[in-house]
PDB file of C-alpha atoms in Angstrom:
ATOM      1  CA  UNK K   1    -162.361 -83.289 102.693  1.00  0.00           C
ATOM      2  CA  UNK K   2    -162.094 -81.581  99.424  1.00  0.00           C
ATOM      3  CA  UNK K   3    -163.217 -78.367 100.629  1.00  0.00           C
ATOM      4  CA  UNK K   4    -160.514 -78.423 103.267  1.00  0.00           C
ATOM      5  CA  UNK K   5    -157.892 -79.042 100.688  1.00  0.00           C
ATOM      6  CA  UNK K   6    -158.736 -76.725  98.339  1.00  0.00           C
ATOM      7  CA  UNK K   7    -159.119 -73.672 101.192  1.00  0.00           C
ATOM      8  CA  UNK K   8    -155.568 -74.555 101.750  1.00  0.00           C
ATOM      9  CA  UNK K   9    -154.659 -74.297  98.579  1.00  0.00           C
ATOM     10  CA  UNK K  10    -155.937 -70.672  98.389  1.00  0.00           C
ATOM     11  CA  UNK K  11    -154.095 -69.589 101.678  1.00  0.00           C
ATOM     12  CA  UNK K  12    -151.237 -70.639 100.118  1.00  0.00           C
ATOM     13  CA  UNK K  13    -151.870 -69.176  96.420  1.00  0.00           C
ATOM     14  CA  UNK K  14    -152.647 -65.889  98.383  1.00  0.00           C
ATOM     15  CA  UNK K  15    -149.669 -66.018 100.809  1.00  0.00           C
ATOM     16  CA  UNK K  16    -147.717 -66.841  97.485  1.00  0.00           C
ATOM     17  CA  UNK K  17    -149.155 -63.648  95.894  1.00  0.00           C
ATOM     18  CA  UNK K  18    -148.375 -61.606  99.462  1.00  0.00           C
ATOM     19  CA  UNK K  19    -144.596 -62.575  98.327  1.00  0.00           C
ATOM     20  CA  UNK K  20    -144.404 -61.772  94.936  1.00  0.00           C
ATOM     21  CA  UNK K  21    -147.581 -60.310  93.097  1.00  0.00           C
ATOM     22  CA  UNK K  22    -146.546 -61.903  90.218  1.00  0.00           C
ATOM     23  CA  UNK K  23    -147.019 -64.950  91.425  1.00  0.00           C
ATOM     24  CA  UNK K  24    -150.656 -65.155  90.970  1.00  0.00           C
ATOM     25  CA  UNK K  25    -150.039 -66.757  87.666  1.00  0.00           C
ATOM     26  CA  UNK K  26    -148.884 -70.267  89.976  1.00  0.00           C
ATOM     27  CA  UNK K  27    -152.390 -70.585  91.077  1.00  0.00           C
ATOM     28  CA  UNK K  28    -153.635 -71.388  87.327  1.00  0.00           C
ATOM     29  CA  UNK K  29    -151.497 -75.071  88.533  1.00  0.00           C
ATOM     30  CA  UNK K  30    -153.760 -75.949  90.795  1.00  0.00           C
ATOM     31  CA  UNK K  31    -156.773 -74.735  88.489  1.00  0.00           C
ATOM     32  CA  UNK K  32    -155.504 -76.633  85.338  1.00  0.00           C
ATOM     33  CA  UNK K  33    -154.282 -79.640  86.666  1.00  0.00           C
ATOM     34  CA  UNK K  34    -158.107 -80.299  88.576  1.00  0.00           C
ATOM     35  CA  UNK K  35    -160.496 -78.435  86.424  1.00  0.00           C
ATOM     36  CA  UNK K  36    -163.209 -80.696  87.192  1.00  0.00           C
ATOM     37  CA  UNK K  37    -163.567 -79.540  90.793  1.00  0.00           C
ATOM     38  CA  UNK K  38    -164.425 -76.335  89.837  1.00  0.00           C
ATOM     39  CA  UNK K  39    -167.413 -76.005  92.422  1.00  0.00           C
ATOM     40  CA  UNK K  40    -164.802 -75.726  94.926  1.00  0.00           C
ATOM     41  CA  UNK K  41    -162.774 -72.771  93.189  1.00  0.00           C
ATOM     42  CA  UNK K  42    -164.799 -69.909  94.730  1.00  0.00           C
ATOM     43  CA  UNK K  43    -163.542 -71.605  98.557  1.00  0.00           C
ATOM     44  CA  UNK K  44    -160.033 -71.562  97.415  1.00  0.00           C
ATOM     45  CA  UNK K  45    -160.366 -67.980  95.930  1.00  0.00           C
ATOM     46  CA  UNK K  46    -162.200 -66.645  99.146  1.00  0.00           C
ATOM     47  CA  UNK K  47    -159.612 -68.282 101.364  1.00  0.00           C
ATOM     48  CA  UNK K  48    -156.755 -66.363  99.124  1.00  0.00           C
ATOM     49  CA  UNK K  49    -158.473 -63.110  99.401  1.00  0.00           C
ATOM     50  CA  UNK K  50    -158.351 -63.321 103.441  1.00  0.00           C
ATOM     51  CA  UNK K  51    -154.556 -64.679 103.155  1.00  0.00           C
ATOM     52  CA  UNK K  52    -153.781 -61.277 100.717  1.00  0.00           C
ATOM     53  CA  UNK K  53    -155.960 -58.774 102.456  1.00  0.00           C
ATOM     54  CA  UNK K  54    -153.105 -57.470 104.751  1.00  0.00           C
ATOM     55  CA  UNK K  55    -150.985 -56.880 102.109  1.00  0.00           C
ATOM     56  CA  UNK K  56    -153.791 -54.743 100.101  1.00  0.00           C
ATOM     57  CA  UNK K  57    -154.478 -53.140 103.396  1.00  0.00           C
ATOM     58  CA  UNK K  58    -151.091 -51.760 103.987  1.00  0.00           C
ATOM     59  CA  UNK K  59    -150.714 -50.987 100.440  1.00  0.00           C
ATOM     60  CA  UNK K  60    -153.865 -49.044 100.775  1.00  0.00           C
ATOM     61  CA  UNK K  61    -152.353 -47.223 104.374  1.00  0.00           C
ATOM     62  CA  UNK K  62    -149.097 -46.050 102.331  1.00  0.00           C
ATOM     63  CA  UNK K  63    -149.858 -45.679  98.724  1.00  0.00           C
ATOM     64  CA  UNK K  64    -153.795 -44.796  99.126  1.00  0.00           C
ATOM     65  CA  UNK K  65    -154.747 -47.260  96.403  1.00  0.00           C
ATOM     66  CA  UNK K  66    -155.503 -51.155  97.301  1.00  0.00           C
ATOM     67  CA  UNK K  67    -153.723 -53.139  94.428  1.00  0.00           C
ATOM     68  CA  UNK K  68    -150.175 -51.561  93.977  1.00  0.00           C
ATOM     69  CA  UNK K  69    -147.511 -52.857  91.679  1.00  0.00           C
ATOM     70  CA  UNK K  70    -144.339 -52.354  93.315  1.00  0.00           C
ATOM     71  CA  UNK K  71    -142.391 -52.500  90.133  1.00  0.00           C
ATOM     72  CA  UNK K  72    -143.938 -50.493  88.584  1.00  0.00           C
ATOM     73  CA  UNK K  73    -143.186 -47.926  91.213  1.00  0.00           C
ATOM     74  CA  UNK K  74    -139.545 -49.019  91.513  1.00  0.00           C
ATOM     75  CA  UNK K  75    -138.529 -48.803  87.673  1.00  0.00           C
ATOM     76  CA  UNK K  76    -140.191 -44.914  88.053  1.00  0.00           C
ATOM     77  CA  UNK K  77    -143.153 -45.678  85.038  1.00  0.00           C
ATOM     78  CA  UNK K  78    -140.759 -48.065  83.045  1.00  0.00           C
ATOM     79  CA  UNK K  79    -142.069 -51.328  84.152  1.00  0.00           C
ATOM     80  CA  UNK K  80    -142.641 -53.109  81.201  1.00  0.00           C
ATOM     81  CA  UNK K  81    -141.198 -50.838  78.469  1.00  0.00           C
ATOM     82  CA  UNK K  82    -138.593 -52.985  77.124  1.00  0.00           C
ATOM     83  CA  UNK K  83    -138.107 -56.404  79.096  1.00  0.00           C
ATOM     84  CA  UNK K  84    -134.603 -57.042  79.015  1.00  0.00           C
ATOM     85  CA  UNK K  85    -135.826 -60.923  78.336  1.00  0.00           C
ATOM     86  CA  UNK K  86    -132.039 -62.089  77.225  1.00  0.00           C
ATOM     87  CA  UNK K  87    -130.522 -59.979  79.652  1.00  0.00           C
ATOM     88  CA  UNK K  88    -132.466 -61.670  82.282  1.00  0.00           C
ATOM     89  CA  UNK K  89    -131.184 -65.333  81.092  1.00  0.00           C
ATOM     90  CA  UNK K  90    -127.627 -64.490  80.038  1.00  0.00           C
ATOM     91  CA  UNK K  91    -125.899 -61.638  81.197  1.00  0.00           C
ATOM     92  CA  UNK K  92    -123.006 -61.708  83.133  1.00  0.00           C
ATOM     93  CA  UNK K  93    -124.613 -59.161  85.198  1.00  0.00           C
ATOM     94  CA  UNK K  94    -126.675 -62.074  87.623  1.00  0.00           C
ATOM     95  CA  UNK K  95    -128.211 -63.754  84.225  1.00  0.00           C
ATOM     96  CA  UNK K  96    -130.053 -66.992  85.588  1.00  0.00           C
ATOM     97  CA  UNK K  97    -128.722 -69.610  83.250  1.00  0.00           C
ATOM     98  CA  UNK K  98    -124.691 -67.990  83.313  1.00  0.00           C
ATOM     99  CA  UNK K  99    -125.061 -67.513  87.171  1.00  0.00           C
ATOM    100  CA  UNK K 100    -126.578 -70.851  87.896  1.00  0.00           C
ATOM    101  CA  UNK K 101    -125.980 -73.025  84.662  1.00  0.00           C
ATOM    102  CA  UNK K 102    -128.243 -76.095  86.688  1.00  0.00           C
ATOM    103  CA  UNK K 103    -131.136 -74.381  85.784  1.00  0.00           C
ATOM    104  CA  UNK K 104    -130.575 -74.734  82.403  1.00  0.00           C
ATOM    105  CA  UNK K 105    -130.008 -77.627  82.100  1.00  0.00           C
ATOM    106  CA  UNK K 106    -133.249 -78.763  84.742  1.00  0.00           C
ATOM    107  CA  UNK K 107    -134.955 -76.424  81.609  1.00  0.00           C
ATOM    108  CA  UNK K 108    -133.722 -78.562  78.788  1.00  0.00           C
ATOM    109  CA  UNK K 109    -135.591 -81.090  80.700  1.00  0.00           C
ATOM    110  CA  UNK K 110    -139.436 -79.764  80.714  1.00  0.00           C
ATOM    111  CA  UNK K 111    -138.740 -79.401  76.763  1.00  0.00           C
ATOM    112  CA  UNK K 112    -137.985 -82.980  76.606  1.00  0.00           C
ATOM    113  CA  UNK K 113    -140.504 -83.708  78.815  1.00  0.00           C
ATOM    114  CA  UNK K 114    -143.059 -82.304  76.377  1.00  0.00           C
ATOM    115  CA  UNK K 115    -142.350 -85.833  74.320  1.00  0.00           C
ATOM    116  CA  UNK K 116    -143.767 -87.710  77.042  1.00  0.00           C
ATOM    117  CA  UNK K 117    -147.567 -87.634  76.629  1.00  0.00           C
ATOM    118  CA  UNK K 118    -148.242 -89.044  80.338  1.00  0.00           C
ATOM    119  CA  UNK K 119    -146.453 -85.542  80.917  1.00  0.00           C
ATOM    120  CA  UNK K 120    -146.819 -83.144  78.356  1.00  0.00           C
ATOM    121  CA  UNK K 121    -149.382 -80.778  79.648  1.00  0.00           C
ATOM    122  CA  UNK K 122    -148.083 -80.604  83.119  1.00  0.00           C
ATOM    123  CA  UNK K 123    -144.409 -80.117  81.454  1.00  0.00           C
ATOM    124  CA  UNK K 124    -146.169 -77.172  78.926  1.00  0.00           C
ATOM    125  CA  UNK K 125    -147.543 -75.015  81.353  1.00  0.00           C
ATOM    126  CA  UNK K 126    -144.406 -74.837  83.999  1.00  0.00           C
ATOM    127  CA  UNK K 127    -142.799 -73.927  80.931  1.00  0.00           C
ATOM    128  CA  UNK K 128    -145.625 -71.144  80.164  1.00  0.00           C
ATOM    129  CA  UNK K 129    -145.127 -70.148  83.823  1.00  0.00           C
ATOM    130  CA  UNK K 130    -141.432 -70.152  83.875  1.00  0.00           C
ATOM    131  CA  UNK K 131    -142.013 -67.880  80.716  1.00  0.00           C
ATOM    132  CA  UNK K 132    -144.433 -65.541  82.460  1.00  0.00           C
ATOM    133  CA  UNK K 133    -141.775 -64.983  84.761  1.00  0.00           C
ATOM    134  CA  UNK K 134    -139.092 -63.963  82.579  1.00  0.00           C
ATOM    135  CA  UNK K 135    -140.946 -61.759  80.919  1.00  0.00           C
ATOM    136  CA  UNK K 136    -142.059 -60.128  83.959  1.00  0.00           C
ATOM    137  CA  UNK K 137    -138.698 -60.325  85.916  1.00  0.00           C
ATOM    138  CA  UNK K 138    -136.856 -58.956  82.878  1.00  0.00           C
ATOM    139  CA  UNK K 139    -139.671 -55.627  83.003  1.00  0.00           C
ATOM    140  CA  UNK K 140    -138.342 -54.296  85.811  1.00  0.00           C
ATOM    141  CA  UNK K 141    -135.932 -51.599  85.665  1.00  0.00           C
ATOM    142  CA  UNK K 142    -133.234 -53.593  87.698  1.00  0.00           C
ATOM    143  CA  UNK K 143    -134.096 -56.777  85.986  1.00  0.00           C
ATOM    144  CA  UNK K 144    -130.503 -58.422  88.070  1.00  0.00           C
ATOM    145  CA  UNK K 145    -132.665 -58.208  90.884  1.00  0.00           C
ATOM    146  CA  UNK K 146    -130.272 -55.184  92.920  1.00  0.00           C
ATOM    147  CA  UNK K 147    -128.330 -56.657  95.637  1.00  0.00           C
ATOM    148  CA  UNK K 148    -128.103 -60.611  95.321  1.00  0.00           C
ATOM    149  CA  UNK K 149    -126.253 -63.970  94.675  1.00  0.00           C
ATOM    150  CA  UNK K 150    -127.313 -64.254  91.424  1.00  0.00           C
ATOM    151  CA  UNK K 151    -131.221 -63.540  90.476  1.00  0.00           C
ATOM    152  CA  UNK K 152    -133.108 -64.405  93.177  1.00  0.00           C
ATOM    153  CA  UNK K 153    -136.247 -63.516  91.758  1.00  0.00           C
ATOM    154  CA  UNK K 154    -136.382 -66.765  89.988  1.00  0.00           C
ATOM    155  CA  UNK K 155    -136.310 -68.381  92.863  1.00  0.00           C
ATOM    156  CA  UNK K 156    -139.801 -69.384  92.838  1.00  0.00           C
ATOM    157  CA  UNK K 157    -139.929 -71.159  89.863  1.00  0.00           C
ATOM    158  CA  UNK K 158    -137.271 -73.920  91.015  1.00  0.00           C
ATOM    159  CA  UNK K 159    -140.030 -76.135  92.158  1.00  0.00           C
ATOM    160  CA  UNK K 160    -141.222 -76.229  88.461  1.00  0.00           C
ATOM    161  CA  UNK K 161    -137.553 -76.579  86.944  1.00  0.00           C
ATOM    162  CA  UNK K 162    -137.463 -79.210  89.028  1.00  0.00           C
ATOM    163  CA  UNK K 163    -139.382 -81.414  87.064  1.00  0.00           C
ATOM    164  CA  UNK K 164    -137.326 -81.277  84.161  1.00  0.00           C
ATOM    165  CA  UNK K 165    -134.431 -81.978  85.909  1.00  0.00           C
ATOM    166  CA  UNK K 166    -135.347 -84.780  87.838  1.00  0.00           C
ATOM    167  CA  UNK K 167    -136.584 -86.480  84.063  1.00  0.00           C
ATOM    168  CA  UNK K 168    -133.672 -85.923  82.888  1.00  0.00           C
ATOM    169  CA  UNK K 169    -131.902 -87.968  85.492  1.00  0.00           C
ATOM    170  CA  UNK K 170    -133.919 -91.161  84.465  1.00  0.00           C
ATOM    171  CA  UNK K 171    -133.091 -90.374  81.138  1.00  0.00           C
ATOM    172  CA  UNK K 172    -129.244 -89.275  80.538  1.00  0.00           C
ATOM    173  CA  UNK K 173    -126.551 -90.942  82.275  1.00  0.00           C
ATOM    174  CA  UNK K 174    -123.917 -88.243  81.869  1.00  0.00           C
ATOM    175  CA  UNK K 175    -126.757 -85.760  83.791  1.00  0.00           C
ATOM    176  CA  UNK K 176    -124.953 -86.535  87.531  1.00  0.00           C
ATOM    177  CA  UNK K 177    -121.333 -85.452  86.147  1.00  0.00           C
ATOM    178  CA  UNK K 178    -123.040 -82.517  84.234  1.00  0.00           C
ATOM    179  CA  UNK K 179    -124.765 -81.375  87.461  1.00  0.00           C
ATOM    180  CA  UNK K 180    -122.046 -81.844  89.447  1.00  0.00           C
ATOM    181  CA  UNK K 181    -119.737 -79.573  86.891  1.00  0.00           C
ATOM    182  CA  UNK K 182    -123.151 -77.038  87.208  1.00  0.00           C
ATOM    183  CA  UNK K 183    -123.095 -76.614  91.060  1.00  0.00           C
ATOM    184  CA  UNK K 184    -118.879 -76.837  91.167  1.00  0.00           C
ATOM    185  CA  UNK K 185    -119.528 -73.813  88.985  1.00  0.00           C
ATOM    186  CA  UNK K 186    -122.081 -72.249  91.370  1.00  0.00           C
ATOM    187  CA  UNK K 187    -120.075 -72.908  94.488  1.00  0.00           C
ATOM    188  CA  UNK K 188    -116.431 -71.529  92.839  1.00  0.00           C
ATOM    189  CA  UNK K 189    -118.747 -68.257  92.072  1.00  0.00           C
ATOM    190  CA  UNK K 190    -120.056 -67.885  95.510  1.00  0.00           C
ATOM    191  CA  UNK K 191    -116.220 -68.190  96.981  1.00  0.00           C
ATOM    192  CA  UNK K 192    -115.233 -65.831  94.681  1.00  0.00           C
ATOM    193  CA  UNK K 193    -118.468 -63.532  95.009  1.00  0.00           C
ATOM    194  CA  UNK K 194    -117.478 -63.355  98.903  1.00  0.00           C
ATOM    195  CA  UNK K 195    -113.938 -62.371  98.415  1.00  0.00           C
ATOM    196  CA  UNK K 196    -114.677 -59.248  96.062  1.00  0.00           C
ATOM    197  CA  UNK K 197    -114.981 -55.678  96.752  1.00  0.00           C
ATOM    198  CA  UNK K 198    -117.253 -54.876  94.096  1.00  0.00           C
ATOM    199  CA  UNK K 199    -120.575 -53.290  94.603  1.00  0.00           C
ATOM    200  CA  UNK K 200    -123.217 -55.944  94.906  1.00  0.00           C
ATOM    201  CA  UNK K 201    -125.390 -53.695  92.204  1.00  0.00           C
ATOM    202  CA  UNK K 202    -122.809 -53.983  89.770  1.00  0.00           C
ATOM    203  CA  UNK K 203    -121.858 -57.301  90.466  1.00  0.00           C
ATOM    204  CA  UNK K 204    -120.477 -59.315  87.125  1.00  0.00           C
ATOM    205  CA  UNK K 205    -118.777 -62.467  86.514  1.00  0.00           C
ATOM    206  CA  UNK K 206    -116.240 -60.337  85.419  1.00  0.00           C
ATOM    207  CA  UNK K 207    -115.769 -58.536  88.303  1.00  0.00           C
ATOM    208  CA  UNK K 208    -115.492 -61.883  90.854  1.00  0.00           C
ATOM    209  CA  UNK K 209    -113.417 -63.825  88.222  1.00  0.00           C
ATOM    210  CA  UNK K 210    -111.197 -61.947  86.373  1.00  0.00           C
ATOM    211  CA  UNK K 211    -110.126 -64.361  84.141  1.00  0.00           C
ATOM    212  CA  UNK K 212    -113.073 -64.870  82.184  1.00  0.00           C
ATOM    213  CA  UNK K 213    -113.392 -62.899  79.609  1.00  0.00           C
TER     214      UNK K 213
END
């Protein structure tokens, strides 16, 4: 029934949420895309409460307050004073697009997608979303995301990247040479990111291929 479906839907928005807190901004897809069933949001909200509980009740146990942003308390009262947006995209220190140039292009795709009209709503709001979460990943006061191939932070929004790049498959026949050039790139990174010796903090293209300048 629908009030089965939508109950799951809020155990996963709230387990999504017990990941990442920032997160909460993926269960406006749902929302959006059925608006109509609205009758049955308070079931999916209620379910998501019981899925996030345990996180609110530990954050109550060690921080004494039940809705905690862990950012905030990581980047010591800085979350959010300058969001190094660009950094967060392009720097050689774990940038998304430079570190894993597939994304890119799978972005390049939801913008083209916005021509489609069969599409274009679905195609503007993962692109609102993907926003969201630049903006918010780039707050923090390690906006690389610390210790990590790349920024795995983003990794949530590949299901919505997705989209774009899977249009643009139908639609450019050069795209399965270009990805295969993107993930060549990815892969020669990682080989190189396993032989260095540099601090996984600090880690820049630079430092894992020399070369590149």
């Amino acid at each position: 029934s629908k009030g089965c479906v939508w109950f799951l839907i809020g155990l996963v928005c709230g387990l999504l949420i017990d990941t990442r807190p920032q997160l909460v901004f993926m269960a406006l897809i749902p929302i959006l895309i059925h608006p109509k069933q609205y009758r049955l949001f308070p079931l999916a909200l209620a379910a998501a409460f019981l899925a996030f509980f345990p996180q609110m009740l530990m954050w109550k146990m060690t921080f004494g307050s039940w809705l905690v942003n862990p950012q905030a308390i990581l980047s010591h009262g800085r979350f959010f004073h300058t969001p190094a947006v660009w950094q967060v995209l392009f720097s050689p220190l774990h940038g998304l697009f430079l570190w894993h140039p597939i994304l890119l292009i799978a972005t390049l795709g939801l913008f083209l997608l916005l021509k489609n009209p069969a599409h274009r709503k679905i195609a503007l709001l993962f692109l609102a979303l993907f926003a969201v979460q630049i903006v918010l990943n780039g707050a923090g006061a390690d906006w690389w995301a610390g210790w990590s191939f790349g920024n795995r932070r983003f990794c949530d929004v590949i299901p919505l990247l997705a989209f774009g790049l899977a249009y643009l498959f139908t639609k450019v026949k050069l795209l399965p040479a270009c990805a295969v050039l993107a993930c060549l790139w990815n892969a020669m990174l990682f080989l190189a990111w396993q032989h260095t010796l540099q601090p996984m903090d600090a880690l820049t293209i630079q430092a894992v291929i020399p070369w590149i300048k």
